[in-house]
Short mmCIF file of C-alpha atoms in Angstrom, two decimals:
data_model
loop_
_atom_site.label_atom_id
_atom_site.label_comp_id
_atom_site.label_asym_id
_atom_site.label_seq_id
_atom_site.Cartn_x
_atom_site.Cartn_y
_atom_site.Cartn_z
CA MET V 276 2.60 35.95 -13.81
CA ALA V 277 0.09 33.32 -12.75
CA VAL V 278 -2.08 31.80 -15.47
CA TYR V 279 -5.81 31.11 -15.47
CA ASN V 280 -6.64 27.98 -13.37
CA GLU V 281 -2.94 27.32 -12.82
CA ILE V 282 -2.00 23.69 -12.01
CA LEU V 283 0.21 23.65 -8.92
CA ALA V 284 0.65 19.87 -8.49
CA GLY V 285 3.82 19.39 -10.50
CA ARG V 286 3.79 15.60 -10.75
CA PHE V 287 0.99 15.65 -13.33
CA ASN V 288 2.98 17.89 -15.66
CA ARG V 289 6.09 15.75 -15.14
CA PHE V 290 4.01 12.72 -16.07
CA LEU V 291 3.01 14.31 -19.40
CA ASN V 292 6.63 15.34 -20.03
CA LYS V 293 7.87 11.76 -19.62
CA LEU V 294 4.92 9.99 -21.26
CA PHE V 295 5.27 11.94 -24.51
CA SER V 296 9.05 12.76 -24.29
CA MET V 297 8.20 16.47 -24.37
CA LYS V 298 10.79 19.23 -23.99
CA GLY V 299 10.41 22.72 -22.60
CA GLY V 300 8.14 24.04 -19.88
CA PRO V 301 4.99 22.56 -18.38
CA PRO V 302 2.87 21.02 -21.17
CA ALA V 303 -0.33 21.63 -19.19
CA SER V 304 0.29 24.60 -16.95
CA GLN V 305 -3.41 25.40 -16.56
CA LEU V 306 -6.85 23.84 -16.78
CA GLN V 307 -8.91 24.29 -19.92
CA GLY V 308 -11.67 26.86 -20.09
CA ASP V 309 -15.37 26.12 -20.26
CA ILE V 310 -15.23 23.88 -23.35
CA GLY V 311 -12.31 21.68 -24.42
CA SER V 312 -11.59 18.62 -26.51
CA THR V 313 -9.69 15.59 -25.23
CA ILE V 314 -8.18 12.40 -26.61
CA SER V 315 -7.95 9.50 -24.17
CA PHE V 316 -4.84 7.29 -24.07
CA PHE V 317 -4.38 3.96 -22.31
CA ILE V 318 -2.62 4.58 -19.00
CA GLY V 319 -1.56 1.36 -17.28
CA PRO V 320 0.62 0.24 -14.35
CA GLU V 321 3.78 0.80 -16.41
CA THR V 322 3.11 4.55 -16.24
CA TYR V 323 2.56 4.73 -12.46
CA PHE V 324 6.28 5.45 -11.99
CA HIS V 325 5.97 8.59 -14.14
CA GLN V 326 3.08 9.71 -11.95
CA GLY V 327 5.30 9.57 -8.86
CA TRP V 328 4.21 6.13 -7.60
CA ASN V 329 6.67 3.43 -6.46
CA MET V 330 5.36 -0.14 -6.25
CA TYR V 331 6.41 -2.80 -3.73
CA GLY V 332 5.46 -6.29 -2.63
CA ALA V 333 6.26 -8.17 0.55
CA PHE V 334 5.73 -11.58 2.13
CA SER V 335 6.15 -12.66 5.73
CA SER V 336 5.41 -15.67 7.88
CA THR V 337 5.47 -16.45 11.58
CA ALA V 338 6.12 -19.93 12.89
CA ALA V 339 3.59 -21.87 14.94
CA VAL V 340 4.48 -21.32 18.61
CA ALA V 341 2.64 -23.03 21.45
CA ALA V 342 0.23 -20.73 23.30
CA GLN V 343 1.16 -17.73 21.10
CA PHE V 344 -0.57 -15.79 18.31
CA GLY V 345 1.18 -14.67 15.11
CA ALA V 346 0.97 -11.11 13.79
CA ILE V 347 2.36 -9.23 10.77
CA GLN V 348 2.24 -5.45 10.40
CA LEU V 349 2.96 -2.76 7.83
CA ARG V 350 3.30 0.73 9.38
CA ASN V 351 3.29 4.09 7.66
CA PRO V 352 5.40 6.27 10.00
CA THR V 353 3.84 9.51 11.18
CA ALA V 354 6.61 11.59 9.61
CA SER V 355 6.96 9.56 6.38
CA GLY V 356 5.34 12.20 4.18
CA VAL V 357 3.95 9.50 1.87
CA VAL V 358 0.58 7.96 1.14
CA ALA V 359 0.43 4.24 0.36
CA VAL V 360 -2.34 2.36 -1.42
CA ILE V 361 -2.79 -1.33 -0.59
CA LEU V 362 -3.39 -3.16 -3.87
CA LYS V 363 -3.39 -6.82 -2.85
CA ALA V 364 -3.35 -8.79 0.39
CA PHE V 365 -3.69 -12.54 0.91
CA PHE V 366 -3.34 -15.23 3.56
CA THR V 367 -2.00 -18.75 3.02
CA ASN V 368 -2.53 -21.50 5.59
CA THR V 369 0.02 -24.32 5.20
CA VAL V 370 0.92 -25.40 8.76
CA GLY V 371 -1.31 -25.90 11.78
CA ALA V 372 -5.10 -25.98 11.67
CA ALA V 373 -8.03 -24.04 10.29
CA ASP V 374 -7.89 -20.38 11.30
CA GLN V 375 -9.99 -17.23 11.17
CA PRO V 376 -7.32 -14.57 10.56
CA TYR V 377 -8.30 -10.94 10.46
CA LEU V 378 -7.03 -7.71 8.95
CA GLN V 379 -7.17 -4.37 10.74
CA VAL V 380 -6.31 -0.79 9.77
CA GLY V 381 -5.89 1.94 12.35
CA PRO V 382 -3.52 4.32 14.15
CA ARG V 383 -0.34 3.00 15.78
CA ILE V 384 3.14 4.48 16.21
CA THR V 385 5.02 1.34 17.29
CA ASP V 386 6.36 -1.71 15.45
CA LEU V 387 6.07 -5.37 16.37
CA THR V 388 9.02 -7.27 17.87
CA SER V 389 10.87 -8.18 14.64
CA VAL V 390 11.30 -5.11 12.45
CA ASN V 391 11.95 -5.49 8.71
CA ALA V 392 10.93 -9.13 8.91
CA LEU V 393 9.34 -9.00 5.46
CA THR V 394 11.01 -9.92 2.20
CA LEU V 395 10.56 -6.66 0.30
CA ALA V 396 10.52 -6.52 -3.52
CA ARG V 397 10.13 -3.48 -5.76
CA PHE V 398 8.02 -4.12 -8.85
CA ASP V 399 9.52 -1.49 -11.17
CA PRO V 400 13.33 -1.41 -11.65
CA ARG V 401 13.12 2.28 -12.57
CA ASN V 402 12.43 2.87 -8.88
CA THR V 403 15.85 3.63 -7.40
CA ALA V 404 14.47 3.72 -3.84
CA ALA V 405 14.81 0.01 -3.08
CA GLN V 406 13.55 0.55 0.47
CA SER V 407 9.96 1.58 1.02
CA ALA V 408 9.09 4.43 3.38
CA LEU V 409 6.83 1.97 5.21
CA THR V 410 8.09 -0.19 8.10
CA PRO V 411 7.25 -3.90 8.14
CA SER V 412 7.41 -6.02 11.32
CA SER V 413 6.16 -9.30 12.76
CA GLN V 414 6.02 -11.28 15.99
CA THR V 415 4.50 -14.15 17.96
CA ASN V 416 3.15 -13.39 21.41
CA ALA V 417 0.90 -14.80 24.08
CA THR V 418 -1.26 -11.68 23.71
CA GLN V 419 -3.23 -11.40 20.50
CA GLN V 420 -2.39 -8.26 18.53
CA THR V 421 -5.36 -5.95 17.94
CA LEU V 422 -6.11 -2.33 17.14
CA GLY V 423 -9.57 -2.58 18.66
CA ALA V 424 -12.83 -4.04 17.38
CA THR V 425 -13.70 -0.98 15.27
CA ALA V 426 -10.43 -1.34 13.31
CA THR V 427 -11.30 -4.76 11.84
CA LYS V 428 -11.73 -4.47 8.07
CA TRP V 429 -11.81 -8.15 7.09
CA GLN V 430 -12.06 -11.62 8.61
CA ALA V 431 -12.71 -15.02 7.05
CA ALA V 432 -12.51 -18.74 7.73
CA LEU V 433 -9.29 -20.19 6.32
CA ALA V 434 -9.00 -23.96 6.01
CA LEU V 435 -5.68 -25.79 6.26
CA ASN V 436 -3.75 -25.79 2.94
CA ALA V 437 -5.90 -22.97 1.58
CA SER V 438 -5.37 -19.38 0.49
CA VAL V 439 -7.68 -16.39 0.46
CA ASP V 440 -7.45 -12.96 -1.16
CA VAL V 441 -8.54 -9.96 0.87
CA ILE V 442 -8.74 -7.58 -2.11
CA ASN V 443 -10.67 -8.80 -5.15
CA SER V 444 -11.35 -5.59 -7.09
CA ASP V 445 -10.13 -2.01 -7.47
CA LEU V 446 -13.02 -0.89 -5.30
CA GLN V 447 -11.50 -2.77 -2.35
CA THR V 448 -8.09 -1.09 -2.47
CA PHE V 449 -7.55 1.46 0.29
CA PRO V 450 -5.02 4.12 1.39
CA LEU V 451 -2.63 3.77 4.31
CA LEU V 452 -1.79 7.25 5.59
CA PRO V 453 0.99 8.43 7.94
CA GLY V 454 0.36 7.25 11.48
CA ASP V 455 -1.67 4.19 10.44
CA VAL V 456 -0.81 0.49 10.23
CA LEU V 457 -2.09 -2.55 8.37
CA LEU V 458 -2.19 -5.43 10.87
CA ALA V 459 -2.74 -9.11 10.01
CA SER V 460 -3.22 -11.51 12.89
CA SER V 461 -3.97 -15.18 13.44
CA ASN V 462 -6.99 -15.94 15.54
CA ILE V 463 -5.82 -19.15 17.24
CA VAL V 464 -2.61 -20.00 19.11
CA ASN V 465 0.14 -22.31 17.82
CA GLN V 466 -0.71 -21.37 14.25
CA ALA V 467 1.68 -20.45 11.42
CA LEU V 468 0.71 -17.14 9.79
CA ASN V 469 1.61 -16.49 6.14
CA PHE V 470 0.66 -13.11 4.73
CA ALA V 471 1.63 -11.10 1.66
CA PHE V 472 0.69 -7.71 0.34
CA TRP V 473 1.35 -5.39 -2.58
CA TRP V 474 1.21 -1.62 -2.37
CA MET V 475 2.28 1.57 -4.12
CA GLU V 476 3.37 4.80 -2.47
CA ARG V 477 4.19 8.40 -3.35
CA PRO V 478 4.84 11.70 -1.54
CA LEU V 479 1.76 13.47 -0.24
CA GLU V 480 0.70 16.59 -2.15
CA ASP V 481 0.33 19.81 -0.14
CA SER V 482 -3.45 19.66 -0.69
CA GLU V 483 -3.56 16.16 0.87
CA LYS V 484 -1.73 16.92 4.09
CA PHE V 485 -3.73 17.21 7.29
#
């Protein structure tokens, strides 16, 4: 029989089971009533795995090619069934000249020329899925990669031998949903592009699907 205010998202109960090494059925099968008491515990990145999140990091670079732009992309496939959250993203400019790289987020179903060009690293060894559900790719091309002007989320001047962080606080993190890509692109030709990002991902809940 259903209980009052039954909790149907199982990953929260599984988190409590693992966090406190609890046995038996769901430790919090329903919401509290009108008045309840709580004790807050520190919940840090080491517990994200128990909440269903897997964490990854990746770095990629494109060589400077005459008359061509560099681009690096992270795509969440339409049928992936996961939501990713971009935690960190940064550019490093070590070869070429000053640049004004930009970052875009928007819909795309295709990869760039070189698929899986990123060096992928999982942050938590308890994660047995070494490969992310997201698809990384990169390329250099005479045509500058773009998702359209309205997709630009960030752009900045980047001097030679300098680095810049795109995300500087928790308020600047953002989700990457199925069917969308994160695209980093150089803004001048014959320019090496170095880009890295960190993200975490988990399966979408039924209530989040659209």
